[in-house]
Amino acid sequence: MKKLLLSISIICSAFVLNAQTETSLTIKAANNQIISKHIYGHFSEHLGRCIYDGFWVDENSTIPNKGRIRLDIVEALKKIKIPNLRWPGGCFADEYHWRDGIGPRNLRPKMVNTNWGGVTEDNSFGTHEFLELCEMLQTEPYIAGNVGSGTVEEMAKWVEYLNFDGVSPMTAIRKENGREKPWKVAFWGVGNESWGCGGNMTAQYYSDLYRRYATYARDYPGAPLKKIAAGANSDDYKWTETCMKNMGRQMWGLTLHYYTIPTGKWNAKGSATNFDENQYFTTMQNCLRMEELVTKHSAIMDKYDPNKKVALVVDEWGIWTDVEPGTNPGFLYQQNSLRDALIAGTTLNIFNNHSDRVKMANLAQTVNVLQALVLTEKNKVILTPTYHIFDLYKVHQDAKYLPIDFVSPDYTSGDKKIPALNVSASQDETGAIHISLVNLDPNKKITLNTVLEGLNWKNVTGQILTSAKITDVNSFDNPNKIHIVKFNGAKKSGNKLSVELPAQSVVVLELKN
């Protein structure tokens, strides 16, 4: 009897794992909407081991580096074509005084990083070092200025130091510090999380303050600023309303911060690796909330800016879990699983599909912090599952957005359900079509029958990222457990595209003539 029950159980399990649903997609020809490459931006704060023991190694380190900037990380990030890098924070930005981070390193004053672990910051990594890193990465810098504890004069002179090519006290100091020509930094954040760690301000107070700071953050010849205001925390729609009403014409972009918390509880977020399917489902529910947030904040922005001149800049997003056991709680070091890759693919699909308003975004954070692309341990480096998503999705950067029409099958858990499937598509300048597909259901594959209206193609190839378990990770002992492989589950059937999308997977297809 026990053998019979076991056999029935195995058969039922096999049925569940091989179960599938069918859906139809329609992909339409390109319009003039572009998926900005800056949606694929990143964030590096003076937090934990992101800068120090991440990008920036000890001066006596034997790890290959150039001027203390770690070269294996640089090469990995260049491969995925990161378009911009945000620095120095985050919460750190509003206690950072830029003049402490220039000049001879042995003369730079030390400070306490009160936000992140109470460690001593020696300011060895400052403005010149960051901009050298950006030049090595071939990426655009995005600097967050200090509104919380800084002054209007301090911010104004930082902009002058960075961008002015004439005769002035700031340019003279820059040249003394070894930089003859200005960097001409465009992206400029006027404060960060001003509703919280950036000053605990009201929306009205911040919007008035922004107007003052932004007035003195000057456009210098050949270096116009794209000024980015500190926007809302999650669903604070009143903040967005106030900012758009009071300063809509004075900003290039308005930020939104939203983190996926597995449990939804900040005091007990949940493990990065030890979770069951119930918590996985809840995490994906929370991840998909980004769609609602972007939609509702965009609607408010449309009210004041119908021509969509102000960008929605989601410059902090990603999964935030409890730290890895035994690590400093203030360093926010967490592992990165297949679940996190599915979150990254899903979120980027949402941004792509809202690229009429979302023009910039920054995953938190690049190295060793939160949903990192890269983890380091001495001379070892891991490229996380999330890194591989950005590698797959780089084909969408600055490509034409292709609208998609479909109804997703459900992924159910008890009496709750979420969309199992999310998709975005684009067409690059060569005419190649790219379709990114995410199946969040860990139990069922999805069969897709796709019509491409007004689009010509003959051949399809693909790549896939998946693994046996949603808890699987790349470790220092097994750094390539989860990696991109060739996908053979797509074919042309008459004039349609047929796809067998495996459970818990991310697939990117390329269609060419």
PDB file of N, CA and C in Angstrom, residues 45-56 70 327 331-333 367-369 374-378 380 476:
ATOM      1  N   GLU A  45      26.832  53.084  -3.146  1.00  0.00           N
ATOM      2  CA  GLU A  45      26.845  53.961  -1.979  1.00  0.00           C
ATOM      3  C   GLU A  45      28.026  53.618  -1.080  1.00  0.00           C
ATOM      4  N   HIS A  46      28.448  54.582  -0.294  1.00  0.00           N
ATOM      5  CA  HIS A  46      29.427  54.307   0.758  1.00  0.00           C
ATOM      6  C   HIS A  46      28.695  53.557   1.868  1.00  0.00           C
ATOM      7  N   LEU A  47      28.549  52.264   1.644  1.00  0.00           N
ATOM      8  CA  LEU A  47      27.742  51.407   2.503  1.00  0.00           C
ATOM      9  C   LEU A  47      28.370  50.020   2.505  1.00  0.00           C
ATOM     10  N   GLY A  48      28.710  49.519   3.688  1.00  0.00           N
ATOM     11  CA  GLY A  48      29.255  48.172   3.778  1.00  0.00           C
ATOM     12  C   GLY A  48      30.480  47.992   2.895  1.00  0.00           C
ATOM     13  N   ARG A  49      30.443  46.943   2.059  1.00  0.00           N
ATOM     14  CA  ARG A  49      31.590  46.599   1.220  1.00  0.00           C
ATOM     15  C   ARG A  49      31.327  46.901  -0.257  1.00  0.00           C
ATOM     16  N   CYS A  50      30.510  47.907  -0.529  1.00  0.00           N
ATOM     17  CA  CYS A  50      30.256  48.270  -1.923  1.00  0.00           C
ATOM     18  C   CYS A  50      31.444  49.019  -2.520  1.00  0.00           C
ATOM     19  N   ILE A  51      31.860  50.104  -1.867  1.00  0.00           N
ATOM     20  CA  ILE A  51      33.024  50.856  -2.332  1.00  0.00           C
ATOM     21  C   ILE A  51      34.301  50.226  -1.778  1.00  0.00           C
ATOM     22  N   TYR A  52      34.452  50.264  -0.472  1.00  0.00           N
ATOM     23  CA  TYR A  52      35.652  49.737   0.173  1.00  0.00           C
ATOM     24  C   TYR A  52      35.551  48.213   0.287  1.00  0.00           C
ATOM     25  N   ASP A  53      36.557  47.530  -0.236  1.00  0.00           N
ATOM     26  CA  ASP A  53      36.577  46.072  -0.335  1.00  0.00           C
ATOM     27  C   ASP A  53      35.622  45.566  -1.409  1.00  0.00           C
ATOM     28  N   GLY A  54      35.161  46.502  -2.249  1.00  0.00           N
ATOM     29  CA  GLY A  54      34.381  46.161  -3.423  1.00  0.00           C
ATOM     30  C   GLY A  54      35.092  46.744  -4.634  1.00  0.00           C
ATOM     31  N   PHE A  55      34.623  47.898  -5.095  1.00  0.00           N
ATOM     32  CA  PHE A  55      35.314  48.609  -6.182  1.00  0.00           C
ATOM     33  C   PHE A  55      36.738  49.007  -5.807  1.00  0.00           C
ATOM     34  N   TRP A  56      36.934  49.370  -4.532  1.00  0.00           N
ATOM     35  CA  TRP A  56      38.152  50.057  -4.090  1.00  0.00           C
ATOM     36  C   TRP A  56      38.941  49.133  -3.172  1.00  0.00           C
ATOM     37  N   ARG A  70      39.310  48.026  -8.718  1.00  0.00           N
ATOM     38  CA  ARG A  70      39.419  46.587  -8.997  1.00  0.00           C
ATOM     39  C   ARG A  70      39.007  46.280 -10.443  1.00  0.00           C
ATOM     40  N   THR A 327      27.216  38.401   9.403  1.00  0.00           N
ATOM     41  CA  THR A 327      27.757  39.621   8.803  1.00  0.00           C
ATOM     42  C   THR A 327      27.211  40.848   9.542  1.00  0.00           C
ATOM     43  N   PHE A 331      25.853  46.488   7.121  1.00  0.00           N
ATOM     44  CA  PHE A 331      26.513  46.382   5.815  1.00  0.00           C
ATOM     45  C   PHE A 331      25.590  45.861   4.714  1.00  0.00           C
ATOM     46  N   LEU A 332      24.413  45.352   5.085  1.00  0.00           N
ATOM     47  CA  LEU A 332      23.379  44.939   4.126  1.00  0.00           C
ATOM     48  C   LEU A 332      23.898  43.957   3.068  1.00  0.00           C
ATOM     49  N   TYR A 333      24.683  42.991   3.515  1.00  0.00           N
ATOM     50  CA  TYR A 333      25.210  41.973   2.602  1.00  0.00           C
ATOM     51  C   TYR A 333      24.229  40.813   2.540  1.00  0.00           C
ATOM     52  N   VAL A 367      27.783  46.224  -5.839  1.00  0.00           N
ATOM     53  CA  VAL A 367      28.734  45.238  -5.315  1.00  0.00           C
ATOM     54  C   VAL A 367      28.495  45.012  -3.818  1.00  0.00           C
ATOM     55  N   ASN A 368      28.285  43.767  -3.428  1.00  0.00           N
ATOM     56  CA  ASN A 368      28.284  43.337  -2.013  1.00  0.00           C
ATOM     57  C   ASN A 368      27.190  43.940  -1.135  1.00  0.00           C
ATOM     58  N   VAL A 369      26.220  44.628  -1.709  1.00  0.00           N
ATOM     59  CA  VAL A 369      25.161  45.263  -0.922  1.00  0.00           C
ATOM     60  C   VAL A 369      23.807  44.999  -1.581  1.00  0.00           C
ATOM     61  N   VAL A 374      27.516  41.824  -8.226  1.00  0.00           N
ATOM     62  CA  VAL A 374      28.805  41.179  -7.986  1.00  0.00           C
ATOM     63  C   VAL A 374      29.007  41.008  -6.485  1.00  0.00           C
ATOM     64  N   LEU A 375      29.477  39.830  -6.085  1.00  0.00           N
ATOM     65  CA  LEU A 375      29.885  39.569  -4.704  1.00  0.00           C
ATOM     66  C   LEU A 375      31.373  39.243  -4.704  1.00  0.00           C
ATOM     67  N   THR A 376      32.078  39.735  -3.691  1.00  0.00           N
ATOM     68  CA  THR A 376      33.517  39.483  -3.619  1.00  0.00           C
ATOM     69  C   THR A 376      33.898  38.846  -2.290  1.00  0.00           C
ATOM     70  N   GLU A 377      34.944  38.061  -2.347  1.00  0.00           N
ATOM     71  CA  GLU A 377      35.567  37.481  -1.142  1.00  0.00           C
ATOM     72  C   GLU A 377      37.059  37.413  -1.411  1.00  0.00           C
ATOM     73  N   LYS A 378      37.776  38.410  -0.886  1.00  0.00           N
ATOM     74  CA  LYS A 378      39.204  38.551  -1.172  1.00  0.00           C
ATOM     75  C   LYS A 378      39.414  38.626  -2.682  1.00  0.00           C
ATOM     76  N   LYS A 380      38.327  36.502  -4.916  1.00  0.00           N
ATOM     77  CA  LYS A 380      37.280  35.793  -5.651  1.00  0.00           C
ATOM     78  C   LYS A 380      36.127  36.742  -5.980  1.00  0.00           C
ATOM     79  N   PHE A 476      30.818  30.979  -3.765  1.00  0.00           N
ATOM     80  CA  PHE A 476      32.251  31.056  -4.062  1.00  0.00           C
ATOM     81  C   PHE A 476      32.819  29.678  -4.363  1.00  0.00           C
TER      82      PHE A 476
END
